[in-house]
PDB file of C-alpha atoms and ligand atoms in Angstrom:
ATOM      1  CA  LEU A   9       3.705  32.174 -26.299  1.00 20.00           C
ATOM      2  CA  PHE A  10       7.108  32.014 -27.722  1.00 21.00           C
ATOM      3  CA  ARG A  11       8.076  35.298 -29.167  1.00 24.00           C
ATOM      4  CA  ALA A  12       7.863  38.871 -28.081  1.00 27.00           C
ATOM      5  CA  ALA A  13       6.546  41.100 -30.854  1.00 32.00           C
ATOM      6  CA  ALA A  14       7.133  44.831 -30.649  1.00 28.00           C
ATOM      7  CA  VAL A  15       3.747  46.478 -30.493  1.00 29.00           C
ATOM      8  CA  GLY A  16       3.609  50.229 -30.860  1.00 27.00           C
ATOM      9  CA  PRO A  17       6.222  52.532 -29.400  1.00 26.00           C
ATOM     10  CA  GLY A  18       7.826  51.099 -26.298  1.00 23.00           C
ATOM     11  CA  ARG A  19       5.300  48.310 -25.785  1.00 25.00           C
ATOM     12  CA  ALA A  20       5.855  44.601 -26.139  1.00 26.00           C
ATOM     13  CA  VAL A  21       3.365  41.764 -26.183  1.00 30.00           C
ATOM     14  CA  ARG A  22       3.819  38.071 -26.395  1.00 33.00           C
ATOM     15  CA  HIS A  23       2.958  36.692 -29.779  1.00 41.00           C
ATOM     16  CA  ASP A  24       1.241  33.417 -29.165  1.00 44.00           C
ATOM     17  CA  ARG A  25      -0.564  30.456 -30.619  1.00 50.00           C
ATOM     18  CA  ASP A  26       1.480  30.035 -33.738  1.00 52.00           C
ATOM     19  CA  MET A  27       4.248  28.193 -35.512  1.00 54.00           C
ATOM     20  CA  SER A  28       5.751  31.473 -36.564  1.00 53.00           C
ATOM     21  CA  PRO A  29       9.259  32.900 -36.209  1.00 45.00           C
ATOM     22  CA  PRO A  30      10.200  35.763 -33.915  1.00 45.00           C
ATOM     23  CA  HIS A  31       9.204  38.361 -36.451  1.00 48.00           C
ATOM     24  CA  SER A  32       7.970  41.829 -35.630  1.00 48.00           C
ATOM     25  CA  PRO A  33       6.147  43.418 -38.563  1.00 51.00           C
ATOM     26  CA  ALA A  34       6.483  47.165 -38.631  1.00 54.00           C
ATOM     27  CA  GLY A  35       3.503  49.160 -37.456  1.00 62.00           C
ATOM     28  CA  LEU A  36       1.884  46.535 -35.240  1.00 67.00           C
ATOM     29  CA  SER A  37      -0.375  48.188 -32.712  1.00 78.00           C
ATOM     30  CA  SER A  38      -2.106  45.484 -30.709  1.00 86.00           C
ATOM     31  CA  ALA A  39      -2.074  41.766 -30.081  1.00 89.00           C
ATOM     32  CA  GLY A  40      -4.519  39.680 -28.112  1.00 93.00           C
ATOM     33  CA  TYR A  41      -7.886  37.998 -28.328  1.00 95.00           C
ATOM     34  CA  GLN A  42     -10.528  39.819 -30.342  1.00 95.00           C
ATOM     35  CA  PRO A  43     -13.015  39.042 -33.110  1.00 95.00           C
ATOM     36  CA  ALA A  44     -11.755  38.915 -36.716  1.00 95.00           C
ATOM     37  CA  ASP A  45     -13.792  37.775 -39.677  1.00 92.00           C
ATOM     38  CA  ASP A  46     -12.761  35.186 -42.185  1.00 95.00           C
ATOM     39  CA  ASP A  47     -11.721  37.461 -45.065  1.00 96.00           C
ATOM     40  CA  GLU A  48      -9.764  39.942 -42.970  1.00 96.00           C
ATOM     41  CA  SER A  49      -7.962  37.043 -41.258  1.00 95.00           C
ATOM     42  CA  VAL A  50      -6.905  35.572 -44.594  1.00 97.00           C
ATOM     43  CA  ARG A  51      -5.860  38.968 -46.007  1.00 97.00           C
ATOM     44  CA  GLY A  52      -3.719  39.742 -42.971  1.00 96.00           C
ATOM     45  CA  ASN A  53      -2.198  36.280 -42.835  1.00 97.00           C
ATOM     46  CA  ARG A  54      -1.213  36.366 -46.489  1.00 97.00           C
ATOM     47  CA  THR A  55       0.905  39.499 -46.010  1.00 96.00           C
ATOM     48  CA  TRP A  56       2.225  38.242 -42.703  1.00 96.00           C
ATOM     49  CA  TRP A  57       3.441  34.930 -44.121  1.00 97.00           C
ATOM     50  CA  ASP A  58       4.925  36.632 -47.180  1.00 97.00           C
ATOM     51  CA  GLU A  59       6.939  38.944 -44.925  1.00 95.00           C
ATOM     52  CA  SER A  60       7.906  36.211 -42.471  1.00 95.00           C
ATOM     53  CA  ALA A  61       8.789  33.466 -44.948  1.00 95.00           C
ATOM     54  CA  GLY A  62      12.575  33.808 -44.833  1.00 94.00           C
ATOM     55  CA  GLU A  63      12.683  33.976 -41.077  1.00 94.00           C
ATOM     56  CA  TYR A  64      10.346  31.011 -40.601  1.00 93.00           C
ATOM     57  CA  ARG A  65      12.422  28.973 -43.010  1.00 92.00           C
ATOM     58  CA  ALA A  66      15.696  29.895 -41.354  1.00 92.00           C
ATOM     59  CA  GLU A  67      14.326  28.944 -37.949  1.00 93.00           C
ATOM     60  CA  HIS A  68      12.717  25.625 -38.896  1.00 93.00           C
ATOM     61  CA  ARG A  69      14.618  24.374 -41.912  1.00 92.00           C
ATOM     62  CA  ARG A  70      16.611  21.936 -39.800  1.00 92.00           C
ATOM     63  CA  ASP A  71      13.411  20.185 -38.685  1.00 93.00           C
ATOM     64  CA  LEU A  72      11.431  20.434 -41.921  1.00 93.00           C
ATOM     65  CA  ALA A  73      13.725  19.934 -44.900  1.00 90.00           C
ATOM     66  CA  GLY A  74      13.702  16.559 -46.610  1.00 91.00           C
ATOM     67  CA  ARG A  75      10.822  15.031 -44.659  1.00 95.00           C
ATOM     68  CA  LEU A  76       7.187  15.280 -43.691  1.00 98.00           C
ATOM     69  CA  VAL A  77       6.819  16.132 -40.008  1.00 98.00           C
ATOM     70  CA  TRP A  78       3.399  16.645 -38.477  1.00 98.00           C
ATOM     71  CA  GLY A  79       4.416  19.174 -35.801  1.00 97.00           C
ATOM     72  CA  PRO A  80       6.802  20.168 -33.025  1.00 97.00           C
ATOM     73  CA  GLU A  81       6.892  16.614 -31.636  1.00 98.00           C
ATOM     74  CA  ARG A  82       8.595  15.826 -34.969  1.00 97.00           C
ATOM     75  CA  LEU A  83       6.316  12.877 -35.675  1.00 98.00           C
ATOM     76  CA  ASP A  84       7.591  11.791 -39.080  1.00 98.00           C
ATOM     77  CA  GLU A  85       5.244  10.476 -41.774  1.00 98.00           C
ATOM     78  CA  ALA A  86       7.902   7.910 -42.670  1.00 98.00           C
ATOM     79  CA  ASP A  87       7.137   6.311 -39.259  1.00 98.00           C
ATOM     80  CA  ALA A  88       3.492   7.282 -38.762  1.00 98.00           C
ATOM     81  CA  GLY A  89       2.072   6.396 -42.190  1.00 98.00           C
ATOM     82  CA  LEU A  90      -1.047   8.501 -41.623  1.00 98.00           C
ATOM     83  CA  LEU A  91      -1.490   9.157 -45.352  1.00 98.00           C
ATOM     84  CA  GLY A  92      -1.476   5.450 -46.188  1.00 98.00           C
ATOM     85  CA  ASP A  93       0.303   4.161 -49.265  1.00 98.00           C
ATOM     86  CA  VAL A  94       1.242   7.193 -51.380  1.00 98.00           C
ATOM     87  CA  ARG A  95       3.019   5.490 -54.270  1.00 98.00           C
ATOM     88  CA  GLY A  96       1.340   6.478 -57.556  1.00 98.00           C
ATOM     89  CA  ARG A  97      -1.285   8.568 -55.720  1.00 98.00           C
ATOM     90  CA  THR A  98      -2.200  12.168 -56.475  1.00 98.00           C
ATOM     91  CA  VAL A  99      -1.671  14.156 -53.290  1.00 98.00           C
ATOM     92  CA  LEU A 100      -2.668  17.731 -52.487  1.00 98.00           C
ATOM     93  CA  GLU A 101      -0.876  19.687 -49.789  1.00 98.00           C
ATOM     94  CA  VAL A 102      -2.720  22.701 -48.381  1.00 98.00           C
ATOM     95  CA  GLY A 103      -0.771  25.401 -46.523  1.00 98.00           C
ATOM     96  CA  ALA A 104       2.430  23.793 -47.742  1.00 98.00           C
ATOM     97  CA  GLY A 105       4.864  26.539 -46.766  1.00 97.00           C
ATOM     98  CA  ALA A 106       8.128  25.760 -48.564  1.00 94.00           C
ATOM     99  CA  ALA A 107       6.634  22.446 -49.768  1.00 95.00           C
ATOM    100  CA  ASP A 108       9.092  20.238 -47.879  1.00 94.00           C
ATOM    101  CA  CYS A 109       6.369  17.657 -47.271  1.00 97.00           C
ATOM    102  CA  SER A 110       5.354  17.474 -50.934  1.00 97.00           C
ATOM    103  CA  ALA A 111       9.006  17.273 -51.961  1.00 94.00           C
ATOM    104  CA  TRP A 112       9.453  14.294 -49.627  1.00 95.00           C
ATOM    105  CA  LEU A 113       6.277  12.660 -50.968  1.00 97.00           C
ATOM    106  CA  ALA A 114       7.707  12.923 -54.484  1.00 95.00           C
ATOM    107  CA  THR A 115      10.667  10.833 -53.295  1.00 94.00           C
ATOM    108  CA  GLN A 116       8.115   8.209 -52.161  1.00 97.00           C
ATOM    109  CA  GLY A 117       6.530   7.942 -55.606  1.00 96.00           C
ATOM    110  CA  ALA A 118       3.539  10.251 -55.037  1.00 98.00           C
ATOM    111  CA  ARG A 119       2.351  12.858 -57.538  1.00 97.00           C
ATOM    112  CA  ALA A 120       2.226  15.719 -55.076  1.00 98.00           C
ATOM    113  CA  VAL A 121       0.984  19.277 -55.629  1.00 98.00           C
ATOM    114  CA  ALA A 122       1.842  21.920 -53.038  1.00 97.00           C
ATOM    115  CA  THR A 123      -0.441  24.912 -52.462  1.00 98.00           C
ATOM    116  CA  ASP A 124      -0.152  27.848 -50.098  1.00 98.00           C
ATOM    117  CA  LEU A 125      -1.692  31.262 -49.589  1.00 98.00           C
ATOM    118  CA  SER A 126       1.758  32.847 -49.480  1.00 97.00           C
ATOM    119  CA  ILE A 127       3.946  33.036 -52.570  1.00 96.00           C
ATOM    120  CA  GLY A 128       6.799  34.030 -50.258  1.00 96.00           C
ATOM    121  CA  MET A 129       6.534  30.716 -48.413  1.00 96.00           C
ATOM    122  CA  LEU A 130       6.309  28.665 -51.623  1.00 95.00           C
ATOM    123  CA  ARG A 131       9.407  30.377 -53.011  1.00 93.00           C
ATOM    124  CA  GLU A 132      11.507  29.288 -50.051  1.00 91.00           C
ATOM    125  CA  LEU A 133      12.085  25.877 -51.662  1.00 82.00           C
ATOM    126  CA  ASP A 134      13.775  27.361 -54.726  1.00 61.00           C
ATOM    127  CA  ASP A 135      17.368  27.481 -53.557  1.00 61.00           C
ATOM    128  CA  GLU A 136      17.239  23.896 -52.375  1.00 53.00           C
ATOM    129  CA  SER A 137      15.773  22.384 -55.525  1.00 52.00           C
ATOM    130  CA  ALA A 138      18.989  22.273 -57.555  1.00 63.00           C
ATOM    131  CA  ASP A 139      20.210  18.997 -56.016  1.00 69.00           C
ATOM    132  CA  PRO A 140      20.307  16.531 -58.947  1.00 75.00           C
ATOM    133  CA  ARG A 141      19.982  13.554 -56.564  1.00 74.00           C
ATOM    134  CA  LEU A 142      16.435  14.647 -55.657  1.00 74.00           C
ATOM    135  CA  PRO A 143      13.302  14.362 -57.833  1.00 80.00           C
ATOM    136  CA  PRO A 144      12.270  17.686 -59.388  1.00 85.00           C
ATOM    137  CA  PRO A 145      10.436  19.973 -56.973  1.00 87.00           C
ATOM    138  CA  PRO A 146       6.661  19.447 -56.819  1.00 93.00           C
ATOM    139  CA  PRO A 147       4.395  21.883 -58.653  1.00 95.00           C
ATOM    140  CA  ARG A 148       3.639  24.787 -56.340  1.00 96.00           C
ATOM    141  CA  ILE A 149       0.494  26.866 -56.661  1.00 97.00           C
ATOM    142  CA  GLN A 150      -0.355  30.017 -54.766  1.00 98.00           C
ATOM    143  CA  CYS A 151      -3.998  29.936 -53.653  1.00 98.00           C
ATOM    144  CA  ASP A 152      -6.237  30.339 -50.657  1.00 98.00           C
ATOM    145  CA  GLY A 153      -7.300  26.947 -49.288  1.00 98.00           C
ATOM    146  CA  ARG A 154     -10.892  28.226 -49.339  1.00 98.00           C
ATOM    147  CA  GLY A 155     -10.811  28.302 -53.158  1.00 98.00           C
ATOM    148  CA  LEU A 156      -8.747  25.467 -54.587  1.00 98.00           C
ATOM    149  CA  PRO A 157      -8.138  25.839 -58.350  1.00 98.00           C
ATOM    150  CA  PHE A 158      -8.751  22.174 -59.184  1.00 98.00           C
ATOM    151  CA  ALA A 159     -11.545  20.140 -60.728  1.00 98.00           C
ATOM    152  CA  ASP A 160     -13.772  17.906 -58.593  1.00 98.00           C
ATOM    153  CA  ALA A 161     -12.527  14.524 -57.364  1.00 98.00           C
ATOM    154  CA  VAL A 162      -8.999  14.695 -58.791  1.00 98.00           C
ATOM    155  CA  PHE A 163      -6.938  13.901 -55.652  1.00 98.00           C
ATOM    156  CA  ASP A 164      -6.564  10.629 -53.763  1.00 98.00           C
ATOM    157  CA  ILE A 165      -5.140  12.240 -50.639  1.00 98.00           C
ATOM    158  CA  ALA A 166      -5.070  15.764 -49.161  1.00 99.00           C
ATOM    159  CA  PHE A 167      -3.147  16.901 -46.114  1.00 98.00           C
ATOM    160  CA  SER A 168      -1.827  19.857 -44.205  1.00 98.00           C
ATOM    161  CA  ALA A 169       0.848  20.002 -41.508  1.00 98.00           C
ATOM    162  CA  TYR A 170      -0.052  23.044 -39.417  1.00 97.00           C
ATOM    163  CA  GLY A 171      -1.040  24.941 -42.554  1.00 97.00           C
ATOM    164  CA  ALA A 172      -4.191  26.877 -43.439  1.00 97.00           C
ATOM    165  CA  VAL A 173      -6.718  25.323 -40.992  1.00 98.00           C
ATOM    166  CA  PRO A 174      -6.020  27.502 -37.912  1.00 97.00           C
ATOM    167  CA  PHE A 175      -5.579  30.621 -40.049  1.00 97.00           C
ATOM    168  CA  ILE A 176      -9.129  30.532 -41.398  1.00 97.00           C
ATOM    169  CA  GLY A 177     -12.089  31.888 -39.447  1.00 96.00           C
ATOM    170  CA  ASP A 178     -14.587  29.668 -41.243  1.00 96.00           C
ATOM    171  CA  PRO A 179     -12.765  26.345 -41.657  1.00 97.00           C
ATOM    172  CA  GLY A 180     -15.956  24.763 -42.978  1.00 97.00           C
ATOM    173  CA  ARG A 181     -15.185  26.544 -46.276  1.00 97.00           C
ATOM    174  CA  LEU A 182     -11.765  24.923 -46.447  1.00 98.00           C
ATOM    175  CA  PHE A 183     -13.089  21.483 -45.506  1.00 98.00           C
ATOM    176  CA  ALA A 184     -15.807  21.748 -48.183  1.00 98.00           C
ATOM    177  CA  GLU A 185     -13.184  22.616 -50.813  1.00 98.00           C
ATOM    178  CA  VAL A 186     -10.954  19.733 -49.771  1.00 98.00           C
ATOM    179  CA  ALA A 187     -13.956  17.391 -49.904  1.00 98.00           C
ATOM    180  CA  ARG A 188     -14.809  18.642 -53.399  1.00 98.00           C
ATOM    181  CA  VAL A 189     -11.358  17.961 -54.892  1.00 98.00           C
ATOM    182  CA  LEU A 190     -10.986  14.550 -53.215  1.00 98.00           C
ATOM    183  CA  ARG A 191     -12.309  11.448 -54.870  1.00 98.00           C
ATOM    184  CA  PRO A 192     -14.824   9.347 -52.867  1.00 98.00           C
ATOM    185  CA  GLY A 193     -12.903   7.344 -50.259  1.00 98.00           C
ATOM    186  CA  GLY A 194     -10.035   9.876 -50.377  1.00 98.00           C
ATOM    187  CA  ARG A 195      -8.107  10.761 -47.244  1.00 98.00           C
ATOM    188  CA  TRP A 196      -7.821  14.169 -45.528  1.00 99.00           C
ATOM    189  CA  VAL A 197      -5.220  14.457 -42.770  1.00 99.00           C
ATOM    190  CA  PHE A 198      -4.290  17.696 -41.030  1.00 98.00           C
ATOM    191  CA  SER A 199      -2.447  18.768 -37.907  1.00 98.00           C
ATOM    192  CA  VAL A 200      -3.082  21.819 -35.731  1.00 98.00           C
ATOM    193  CA  THR A 201      -2.066  23.046 -32.320  1.00 97.00           C
ATOM    194  CA  HIS A 202      -3.912  20.770 -29.894  1.00 98.00           C
ATOM    195  CA  PRO A 203      -7.095  22.654 -28.946  1.00 98.00           C
ATOM    196  CA  VAL A 204      -6.373  22.125 -25.233  1.00 98.00           C
ATOM    197  CA  ARG A 205      -3.264  24.318 -25.595  1.00 97.00           C
ATOM    198  CA  TRP A 206      -5.479  27.350 -26.143  1.00 97.00           C
ATOM    199  CA  ALA A 207      -6.299  27.300 -22.423  1.00 98.00           C
ATOM    200  CA  PHE A 208      -2.627  27.742 -21.477  1.00 97.00           C
ATOM    201  CA  PRO A 209      -0.227  30.642 -22.078  1.00 94.00           C
ATOM    202  CA  ASP A 210       2.256  29.921 -24.862  1.00 91.00           C
ATOM    203  CA  ASP A 211       5.228  29.758 -22.516  1.00 95.00           C
ATOM    204  CA  PRO A 212       7.641  26.839 -22.819  1.00 96.00           C
ATOM    205  CA  GLY A 213       8.434  27.024 -19.105  1.00 97.00           C
ATOM    206  CA  PRO A 214       6.409  26.296 -15.952  1.00 97.00           C
ATOM    207  CA  ALA A 215       4.220  29.374 -16.544  1.00 97.00           C
ATOM    208  CA  GLY A 216       2.876  27.544 -19.584  1.00 97.00           C
ATOM    209  CA  LEU A 217       1.372  24.858 -17.372  1.00 98.00           C
ATOM    210  CA  ARG A 218      -1.248  27.043 -15.720  1.00 97.00           C
ATOM    211  CA  VAL A 219      -4.713  27.443 -17.267  1.00 98.00           C
ATOM    212  CA  THR A 220      -5.339  31.148 -17.905  1.00 97.00           C
ATOM    213  CA  ARG A 221      -8.115  31.086 -20.508  1.00 97.00           C
ATOM    214  CA  SER A 222     -11.243  29.067 -21.057  1.00 98.00           C
ATOM    215  CA  TYR A 223     -10.813  26.187 -23.471  1.00 98.00           C
ATOM    216  CA  PHE A 224     -14.341  27.054 -24.618  1.00 98.00           C
ATOM    217  CA  ASP A 225     -13.529  30.663 -25.566  1.00 98.00           C
ATOM    218  CA  ARG A 226     -13.326  30.668 -29.378  1.00 97.00           C
ATOM    219  CA  THR A 227     -12.200  34.294 -29.688  1.00 97.00           C
ATOM    220  CA  PRO A 228      -9.285  34.282 -32.154  1.00 97.00           C
ATOM    221  CA  TYR A 229      -5.778  35.488 -31.395  1.00 96.00           C
ATOM    222  CA  VAL A 230      -5.325  38.636 -33.487  1.00 96.00           C
ATOM    223  CA  GLU A 231      -2.597  41.174 -34.152  1.00 95.00           C
ATOM    224  CA  THR A 232      -3.664  44.470 -35.673  1.00 95.00           C
ATOM    225  CA  ALA A 233      -1.688  47.081 -37.582  1.00 93.00           C
ATOM    226  CA  GLU A 234      -1.699  50.743 -36.636  1.00 91.00           C
ATOM    227  CA  ASP A 235      -4.449  51.463 -39.170  1.00 91.00           C
ATOM    228  CA  GLY A 236      -6.667  48.840 -37.508  1.00 91.00           C
ATOM    229  CA  ARG A 237      -6.215  46.172 -40.167  1.00 94.00           C
ATOM    230  CA  VAL A 238      -5.808  42.565 -39.066  1.00 96.00           C
ATOM    231  CA  ALA A 239      -2.102  41.774 -39.515  1.00 96.00           C
ATOM    232  CA  TYR A 240      -2.222  38.174 -38.278  1.00 96.00           C
ATOM    233  CA  ALA A 241      -4.963  35.881 -36.955  1.00 97.00           C
ATOM    234  CA  GLU A 242      -5.269  32.370 -35.590  1.00 97.00           C
ATOM    235  CA  HIS A 243      -8.572  30.727 -34.803  1.00 97.00           C
ATOM    236  CA  HIS A 244      -9.464  28.231 -32.093  1.00 97.00           C
ATOM    237  CA  ARG A 245     -11.956  25.389 -32.243  1.00 98.00           C
ATOM    238  CA  THR A 246     -12.639  22.762 -29.614  1.00 98.00           C
ATOM    239  CA  ILE A 247     -12.194  19.132 -30.555  1.00 98.00           C
ATOM    240  CA  GLY A 248     -15.972  18.731 -30.746  1.00 98.00           C
ATOM    241  CA  ASP A 249     -16.203  21.750 -33.084  1.00 98.00           C
ATOM    242  CA  ARG A 250     -13.669  20.166 -35.423  1.00 98.00           C
ATOM    243  CA  VAL A 251     -15.509  16.840 -35.500  1.00 98.00           C
ATOM    244  CA  ARG A 252     -18.796  18.559 -36.345  1.00 98.00           C
ATOM    245  CA  GLU A 253     -17.199  20.757 -39.049  1.00 98.00           C
ATOM    246  CA  LEU A 254     -15.629  17.681 -40.620  1.00 98.00           C
ATOM    247  CA  ASN A 255     -18.885  15.742 -40.539  1.00 98.00           C
ATOM    248  CA  ARG A 256     -20.749  18.650 -42.142  1.00 98.00           C
ATOM    249  CA  ALA A 257     -18.228  18.662 -45.000  1.00 98.00           C
ATOM    250  CA  GLY A 258     -18.834  14.944 -45.553  1.00 98.00           C
ATOM    251  CA  PHE A 259     -15.796  13.490 -43.759  1.00 98.00           C
ATOM    252  CA  ARG A 260     -15.652  10.546 -41.390  1.00 98.00           C
ATOM    253  CA  LEU A 261     -13.066  10.870 -38.617  1.00 98.00           C
ATOM    254  CA  LEU A 262     -10.930   7.719 -38.580  1.00 98.00           C
ATOM    255  CA  ASP A 263      -8.409   8.710 -35.932  1.00 98.00           C
ATOM    256  CA  LEU A 264      -7.299  11.613 -33.764  1.00 98.00           C
ATOM    257  CA  VAL A 265      -3.567  11.297 -33.207  1.00 98.00           C
ATOM    258  CA  GLU A 266      -1.988  13.124 -30.246  1.00 98.00           C
ATOM    259  CA  PRO A 267       1.768  12.634 -30.667  1.00 98.00           C
ATOM    260  CA  GLU A 268       3.673  12.261 -27.411  1.00 98.00           C
ATOM    261  CA  TRP A 269       6.858  14.215 -26.820  1.00 98.00           C
ATOM    262  CA  PRO A 270       9.743  11.824 -27.586  1.00 97.00           C
ATOM    263  CA  GLU A 271      11.940  10.847 -24.642  1.00 95.00           C
ATOM    264  CA  ARG A 272      15.152  11.977 -26.302  1.00 94.00           C
ATOM    265  CA  LEU A 273      13.912  15.189 -27.932  1.00 96.00           C
ATOM    266  CA  ASP A 274      15.389  18.060 -25.925  1.00 96.00           C
ATOM    267  CA  ARG A 275      14.974  20.888 -28.446  1.00 95.00           C
ATOM    268  CA  SER A 276      11.920  23.107 -28.039  1.00 95.00           C
ATOM    269  CA  TRP A 277       9.909  24.507 -30.941  1.00 95.00           C
ATOM    270  CA  GLY A 278       8.694  27.847 -29.671  1.00 93.00           C
ATOM    271  CA  ALA A 279       6.386  27.112 -26.769  1.00 94.00           C
ATOM    272  CA  TRP A 280       6.345  23.384 -27.556  1.00 96.00           C
ATOM    273  CA  SER A 281       8.976  22.329 -25.030  1.00 97.00           C
ATOM    274  CA  PRO A 282      10.005  18.997 -23.489  1.00 98.00           C
ATOM    275  CA  LEU A 283       8.592  20.178 -20.149  1.00 98.00           C
ATOM    276  CA  ARG A 284       5.113  20.876 -21.503  1.00 98.00           C
ATOM    277  CA  GLY A 285       5.214  18.138 -24.134  1.00 98.00           C
ATOM    278  CA  ARG A 286       5.578  15.428 -21.505  1.00 97.00           C
ATOM    279  CA  LEU A 287       2.512  16.653 -19.591  1.00 98.00           C
ATOM    280  CA  ILE A 288      -0.041  18.055 -22.035  1.00 97.00           C
ATOM    281  CA  PRO A 289      -0.710  17.342 -25.719  1.00 98.00           C
ATOM    282  CA  GLY A 290       0.753  19.880 -28.163  1.00 98.00           C
ATOM    283  CA  THR A 291      -0.552  18.702 -31.517  1.00 98.00           C
ATOM    284  CA  ALA A 292      -3.780  17.131 -32.764  1.00 98.00           C
ATOM    285  CA  ILE A 293      -3.774  15.279 -36.078  1.00 98.00           C
ATOM    286  CA  PHE A 294      -7.170  14.602 -37.590  1.00 98.00           C
ATOM    287  CA  VAL A 295      -7.247  11.594 -39.928  1.00 98.00           C
ATOM    288  CA  CYS A 296     -10.406  11.581 -42.045  1.00 98.00           C
ATOM    289  CA  GLU A 297     -11.966   9.829 -45.006  1.00 98.00           C
ATOM    290  CA  LYS A 298     -14.401  11.232 -47.521  1.00 98.00           C
TER     291      LYS A 298
HETATM  292  C1  SAM B 421       2.965  27.185 -39.824  1.00 88.75           C
HETATM  293  S1  SAM B 421       3.101  27.298 -41.575  1.00 88.75           S
HETATM  294  C2  SAM B 421       3.196  25.588 -42.003  1.00 88.75           C
HETATM  295  C3  SAM B 421       3.834  25.374 -43.315  1.00 88.75           C
HETATM  296  C4  SAM B 421       4.292  23.943 -43.614  1.00 88.75           C
HETATM  297  N1  SAM B 421       3.179  23.023 -43.565  1.00 88.75           N
HETATM  298  C5  SAM B 421       5.366  23.576 -42.637  1.00 88.75           C
HETATM  299  O1  SAM B 421       5.196  22.612 -41.900  1.00 88.75           O
HETATM  300  O2  SAM B 421       6.361  24.282 -42.642  1.00 88.75           O
HETATM  301  C6  SAM B 421       1.439  27.753 -42.027  1.00 88.75           C
HETATM  302  C7  SAM B 421       1.237  27.929 -43.529  1.00 88.75           C
HETATM  303  O3  SAM B 421      -0.172  28.054 -43.789  1.00 88.75           O
HETATM  304  C8  SAM B 421      -0.329  28.987 -44.843  1.00 88.75           C
HETATM  305  N2  SAM B 421      -1.708  29.503 -44.867  1.00 88.75           N
HETATM  306  C9  SAM B 421      -2.265  30.354 -44.002  1.00 88.75           C
HETATM  307  N3  SAM B 421      -3.528  30.626 -44.359  1.00 88.75           N
HETATM  308  C10 SAM B 421      -3.778  29.912 -45.485  1.00 88.75           C
HETATM  309  C11 SAM B 421      -4.904  29.793 -46.354  1.00 88.75           C
HETATM  310  N4  SAM B 421      -6.040  30.475 -46.141  1.00 88.75           N
HETATM  311  N5  SAM B 421      -4.807  28.959 -47.423  1.00 88.75           N
HETATM  312  C12 SAM B 421      -3.661  28.286 -47.674  1.00 88.75           C
HETATM  313  N6  SAM B 421      -2.551  28.391 -46.892  1.00 88.75           N
HETATM  314  C13 SAM B 421      -2.610  29.188 -45.812  1.00 88.75           C
HETATM  315  C14 SAM B 421       0.724  30.036 -44.555  1.00 88.75           C
HETATM  316  O4  SAM B 421       0.994  30.840 -45.684  1.00 88.75           O
HETATM  317  C15 SAM B 421       1.899  29.185 -44.098  1.00 88.75           C
HETATM  318  O5  SAM B 421       2.748  28.843 -45.162  1.00 88.75           O
END
C-alpha cells in the first residue's frame, strides 16, 4: 500500500498493489479484494489511467525518462540486457505508458512500436519529444493488449515493464496475442509486482513485512465507483500460474529475474522501499521465448 485514496464521504482506504500515483478519482466508493471480470477490469483501468496519466508521469518521470527500467529496483535494460541485441530488430512494447522504454530502444537502433490502453498515458511523451538530439519518438498506438492491431509474426521482440499484464483478468488472452504477433524464436519479456508481495500489505515500513493475506488467494484488488462500476483493478497470479499461462500460449520460460534492491538506492517507489527490498523480492521479470 502506498497511497490513501478517498473513498466515499469521510472514509479513506489504502490503495494498494499498483505502480500508480496518489490519485483519488472522484466518486470512488470501495476498495479491496473482490471479484472483477476481464472486460470490466479493462474498461475501468482505461479510464483510470487516462485520468491519472499526468500525475503518474510527474511522480515517476525522474526514474523513467530516457531509459528502460524494469521496476522500482531500477534495474536498467542497458545493464541487464534481457531483450538481447535490439539493433535492427522490430520491438513491440505493451502497456508502454509514456513510451520511455520504446524511446530509449530507438536510441539503441531498434524499430520500436509503443502500445497502451490509455491514450492519456501515450500522450505524456509529447512535450519531451522536441529535443533534436534524440531520435524521433516511436510510433504510439492506443490499443488493448488483448487485441493487438498487427499482423502475425511481425515482431522480433515484445516486452512490458509493469504494463498491461497485472491489469488483465485473463492474461492468457494477452499472452496469446503476443505469441501471435511474434515471429518463431521471438522473445517476450515482462515485469510485474513479485507475486509473493500479494501476501503482504503494501506498506513501505515494518508493517509491510507481515503476511496478512494468503499468497494463494487470487481475488483481484478492485476499486469501485459509486455506481458500482469497476474503477480500477489489479489481478494476482502465483508464479506457477504464470508459468502455466505462458506455456499454454506457446512460450518457453528462459529465466525468472528477481532484481535485488541496490545497496545505494535509498529512494522508495511507493511501497517498494529499501527496507522491504532488502528482505523480500519486489519485482518478477519473466523472460520467455516463443
Ligand atoms: C504502471 S504503468 C507502466 C507504464 C510503463 N511501462 C512505465 O514503466 O511507466 C501500467 C500501464 O499499463 C497500461 N495498461 C493497463 N491495462 C492495459 C491493457 N489491457 N492493455 C494495454 N495496456 C494496459 C496502463 O494504461 C498503463 O499505462
